[in-house]
Amino acid sequence: MDNKLMLMIPGPTPVPEKVLLAMAQHPIGHRSGDFSKIMAAVTAGLKWLFQTQNDVLILAASGTGAVEAGIINFLSPGDRVLVGNNGKFGERWAKVCAAYGMQVEQITAEWGKALDPEAFRDRLEADTQKQIKAVIVTHSETSTGVLNDLETINRYVKAHEKALIIVDSVTSLGAANVPVDQWGLDVVASGSQKGFMLPPGLGFVAVSPKAWEAYATATCPRFYLDLGKYRKDAAKNTTPFTPPVNMFFGLQVAMEMMQAEGLENIFNRHRRHTEATRAAMKAIGLPLFAPDTNASPAITSVAPVGVDAEQIRSVMKKRYDIALAGGQDHLKGQIFRVGHLGFVCDRDILSAVSALEATLQELGFEHTAPGAGVAAAARVLATA
Ligand SMILES: *Cc1c(COP(=O)(O)O)cnc(C)c1O
């Protein structure tokens, strides 16, 4: 049946009809007073969502562009950077740093495991010469469904005093608590198609005063992604280049919806959906790929045994029109990933779990009584 696709991938995520309708308007001029009003409103909304008084700049870019901007504006070729790498995205930030000629040191963990904060402490304490200019951490590592312990890692960065903390918060912003000012996070980047209930197209970067100090002397080449330009123009409620104005219409409505729900409720909803999804997988007998202690609020990775991950995805898509994500790189065929990020309600979780149980039945996987997963998820949703 046409038009029934249910996105349960970690981006793009579902978009509310209200947001889609707001976008379905004739574009307006980006130098107009009307656009400036929208710019002021969405900037205030973003500061609320990022829990910060810092600048939050808006780019026409995907999440990668936002993180790249967050790296290159504050660092120089030759700078030593410490990059946490326990999945596809951590690996990507190491590559970006290398592409700009930085000296990259990595702290790694096996895919599916969390980064060890103590490894950051050891390395930072050993750096008595204060050569490490930045620590780059992917908060929610979407490729594996692991939530890294940003709060603890950041404490060690603060103790170092010199290094900036640069955070890929692409699938944690709008899903988990990321109190930018309270934790003193210097650079925090995210993207519209993740926790923001918007289509892909906008990147967001929050920048602290300490990061702006580094900006003044940083020498990586920059032009389109020069955040100083965005800062200067944001002060006048405008943008340096033509923004996707229709995305801004949508962003304004999405921010209003999020503010009406409230931060605590948003974080709670993601926590409940994560717990319900994980309880369902356990009840069905499908092993979880990320540990309970470090479960991403955006995505649950499952490593099925005795049934093929890609076959599950294929039946889910063909018969039930539910899109799940597969594994990336060496995890292809090993895991499937259930996104529960952004505009997701309890009903979506129950639908996905029941369709998964029906899929497993069709594939001849009958470890548990059908319905056990739905029962487990429903129990969490009713009580958590
Ligand atoms: C989606 C994502 C990104 C950005 O990806 P784009 O495709 O460039 O939007 C970055 N980091 C994480 C953790 C992500 O999930």
PDB file of N, CA and C in Angstrom, residues 35-71:
ATOM      1  N   PHE A  35      11.579  36.881   7.433  1.00  0.00           N
ATOM      2  CA  PHE A  35      12.551  35.819   7.690  1.00  0.00           C
ATOM      3  C   PHE A  35      13.319  36.093   8.980  1.00  0.00           C
ATOM      4  N   SER A  36      13.652  37.363   9.218  1.00  0.00           N
ATOM      5  CA  SER A  36      14.384  37.697  10.443  1.00  0.00           C
ATOM      6  C   SER A  36      13.610  37.302  11.694  1.00  0.00           C
ATOM      7  N   LYS A  37      12.280  37.468  11.627  1.00  0.00           N
ATOM      8  CA  LYS A  37      11.454  37.071  12.788  1.00  0.00           C
ATOM      9  C   LYS A  37      11.561  35.568  13.017  1.00  0.00           C
ATOM     10  N   ILE A  38      11.533  34.821  11.932  1.00  0.00           N
ATOM     11  CA  ILE A  38      11.637  33.359  12.058  1.00  0.00           C
ATOM     12  C   ILE A  38      13.020  32.986  12.599  1.00  0.00           C
ATOM     13  N   MET A  39      14.033  33.643  12.069  1.00  0.00           N
ATOM     14  CA  MET A  39      15.409  33.390  12.506  1.00  0.00           C
ATOM     15  C   MET A  39      15.548  33.637  14.013  1.00  0.00           C
ATOM     16  N   ALA A  40      14.961  34.726  14.490  1.00  0.00           N
ATOM     17  CA  ALA A  40      15.030  35.034  15.925  1.00  0.00           C
ATOM     18  C   ALA A  40      14.323  33.955  16.736  1.00  0.00           C
ATOM     19  N   ALA A  41      13.149  33.543  16.259  1.00  0.00           N
ATOM     20  CA  ALA A  41      12.370  32.548  17.006  1.00  0.00           C
ATOM     21  C   ALA A  41      13.085  31.197  17.042  1.00  0.00           C
ATOM     22  N   VAL A  42      13.621  30.746  15.901  1.00  0.00           N
ATOM     23  CA  VAL A  42      14.242  29.413  15.897  1.00  0.00           C
ATOM     24  C   VAL A  42      15.559  29.423  16.668  1.00  0.00           C
ATOM     25  N   THR A  43      16.273  30.543  16.626  1.00  0.00           N
ATOM     26  CA  THR A  43      17.522  30.611  17.393  1.00  0.00           C
ATOM     27  C   THR A  43      17.229  30.516  18.884  1.00  0.00           C
ATOM     28  N   ALA A  44      16.183  31.220  19.327  1.00  0.00           N
ATOM     29  CA  ALA A  44      15.795  31.126  20.745  1.00  0.00           C
ATOM     30  C   ALA A  44      15.377  29.690  21.073  1.00  0.00           C
ATOM     31  N   GLY A  45      14.641  29.070  20.180  1.00  0.00           N
ATOM     32  CA  GLY A  45      14.207  27.678  20.396  1.00  0.00           C
ATOM     33  C   GLY A  45      15.391  26.730  20.505  1.00  0.00           C
ATOM     34  N   LEU A  46      16.364  26.914  19.644  1.00  0.00           N
ATOM     35  CA  LEU A  46      17.539  26.040  19.672  1.00  0.00           C
ATOM     36  C   LEU A  46      18.334  26.224  20.962  1.00  0.00           C
ATOM     37  N   LYS A  47      18.449  27.469  21.413  1.00  0.00           N
ATOM     38  CA  LYS A  47      19.180  27.707  22.666  1.00  0.00           C
ATOM     39  C   LYS A  47      18.483  26.999  23.821  1.00  0.00           C
ATOM     40  N   TRP A  48      17.174  27.001  23.787  1.00  0.00           N
ATOM     41  CA  TRP A  48      16.411  26.276  24.814  1.00  0.00           C
ATOM     42  C   TRP A  48      16.715  24.782  24.727  1.00  0.00           C
ATOM     43  N   LEU A  49      16.677  24.248  23.509  1.00  0.00           N
ATOM     44  CA  LEU A  49      16.890  22.809  23.337  1.00  0.00           C
ATOM     45  C   LEU A  49      18.318  22.399  23.718  1.00  0.00           C
ATOM     46  N   PHE A  50      19.289  23.234  23.382  1.00  0.00           N
ATOM     47  CA  PHE A  50      20.691  22.951  23.718  1.00  0.00           C
ATOM     48  C   PHE A  50      21.008  23.348  25.171  1.00  0.00           C
ATOM     49  N   GLN A  51      20.042  23.934  25.846  1.00  0.00           N
ATOM     50  CA  GLN A  51      20.220  24.370  27.243  1.00  0.00           C
ATOM     51  C   GLN A  51      21.465  25.256  27.378  1.00  0.00           C
ATOM     52  N   THR A  52      21.498  26.294  26.541  1.00  0.00           N
ATOM     53  CA  THR A  52      22.702  27.134  26.502  1.00  0.00           C
ATOM     54  C   THR A  52      22.405  28.600  26.211  1.00  0.00           C
ATOM     55  N   GLN A  53      23.313  29.436  26.701  1.00  0.00           N
ATOM     56  CA  GLN A  53      23.319  30.857  26.331  1.00  0.00           C
ATOM     57  C   GLN A  53      24.325  31.090  25.200  1.00  0.00           C
ATOM     58  N   ASN A  54      25.086  30.071  24.868  1.00  0.00           N
ATOM     59  CA  ASN A  54      26.084  30.195  23.796  1.00  0.00           C
ATOM     60  C   ASN A  54      25.389  30.427  22.454  1.00  0.00           C
ATOM     61  N   ASP A  55      26.183  30.840  21.478  1.00  0.00           N
ATOM     62  CA  ASP A  55      25.648  30.923  20.119  1.00  0.00           C
ATOM     63  C   ASP A  55      25.258  29.526  19.649  1.00  0.00           C
ATOM     64  N   VAL A  56      24.098  29.422  19.008  1.00  0.00           N
ATOM     65  CA  VAL A  56      23.759  28.184  18.293  1.00  0.00           C
ATOM     66  C   VAL A  56      23.536  28.582  16.838  1.00  0.00           C
ATOM     67  N   LEU A  57      24.419  28.126  15.978  1.00  0.00           N
ATOM     68  CA  LEU A  57      24.417  28.562  14.580  1.00  0.00           C
ATOM     69  C   LEU A  57      23.768  27.508  13.699  1.00  0.00           C
ATOM     70  N   ILE A  58      23.133  27.978  12.642  1.00  0.00           N
ATOM     71  CA  ILE A  58      22.350  27.100  11.777  1.00  0.00           C
ATOM     72  C   ILE A  58      22.993  27.079  10.389  1.00  0.00           C
ATOM     73  N   LEU A  59      23.317  25.886   9.923  1.00  0.00           N
ATOM     74  CA  LEU A  59      23.967  25.739   8.618  1.00  0.00           C
ATOM     75  C   LEU A  59      23.075  24.940   7.676  1.00  0.00           C
ATOM     76  N   ALA A  60      23.168  25.226   6.391  1.00  0.00           N
ATOM     77  CA  ALA A  60      22.563  24.346   5.395  1.00  0.00           C
ATOM     78  C   ALA A  60      23.575  23.225   5.153  1.00  0.00           C
ATOM     79  N   ALA A  61      23.456  22.188   5.924  1.00  0.00           N
ATOM     80  CA  ALA A  61      24.421  21.084   5.866  1.00  0.00           C
ATOM     81  C   ALA A  61      23.812  19.892   6.591  1.00  0.00           C
ATOM     82  N   SER A  62      24.308  18.708   6.296  1.00  0.00           N
ATOM     83  CA  SER A  62      23.908  17.546   7.087  1.00  0.00           C
ATOM     84  C   SER A  62      24.713  17.561   8.385  1.00  0.00           C
ATOM     85  N   GLY A  63      24.492  16.573   9.220  1.00  0.00           N
ATOM     86  CA  GLY A  63      25.185  16.516  10.503  1.00  0.00           C
ATOM     87  C   GLY A  63      26.694  16.504  10.347  1.00  0.00           C
ATOM     88  N   THR A  64      27.182  15.846   9.317  1.00  0.00           N
ATOM     89  CA  THR A  64      28.629  15.780   9.098  1.00  0.00           C
ATOM     90  C   THR A  64      29.199  17.177   8.868  1.00  0.00           C
ATOM     91  N   GLY A  65      28.469  17.988   8.096  1.00  0.00           N
ATOM     92  CA  GLY A  65      28.907  19.367   7.861  1.00  0.00           C
ATOM     93  C   GLY A  65      28.961  20.149   9.161  1.00  0.00           C
ATOM     94  N   ALA A  66      27.971  19.915  10.027  1.00  0.00           N
ATOM     95  CA  ALA A  66      27.942  20.635  11.306  1.00  0.00           C
ATOM     96  C   ALA A  66      29.128  20.229  12.177  1.00  0.00           C
ATOM     97  N   VAL A  67      29.420  18.935  12.232  1.00  0.00           N
ATOM     98  CA  VAL A  67      30.553  18.489  13.055  1.00  0.00           C
ATOM     99  C   VAL A  67      31.864  18.969  12.434  1.00  0.00           C
ATOM    100  N   GLU A  68      31.968  18.874  11.104  1.00  0.00           N
ATOM    101  CA  GLU A  68      33.197  19.345  10.449  1.00  0.00           C
ATOM    102  C   GLU A  68      33.419  20.830  10.755  1.00  0.00           C
ATOM    103  N   ALA A  69      32.354  21.624  10.678  1.00  0.00           N
ATOM    104  CA  ALA A  69      32.474  23.047  11.029  1.00  0.00           C
ATOM    105  C   ALA A  69      32.932  23.190  12.472  1.00  0.00           C
ATOM    106  N   GLY A  70      32.396  22.334  13.338  1.00  0.00           N
ATOM    107  CA  GLY A  70      32.739  22.382  14.761  1.00  0.00           C
ATOM    108  C   GLY A  70      34.178  21.994  15.040  1.00  0.00           C
ATOM    109  N   ILE A  71      34.804  21.312  14.103  1.00  0.00           N
ATOM    110  CA  ILE A  71      36.211  20.927  14.258  1.00  0.00           C
ATOM    111  C   ILE A  71      37.129  21.986  13.631  1.00  0.00           C
TER     112      ILE A  71
END
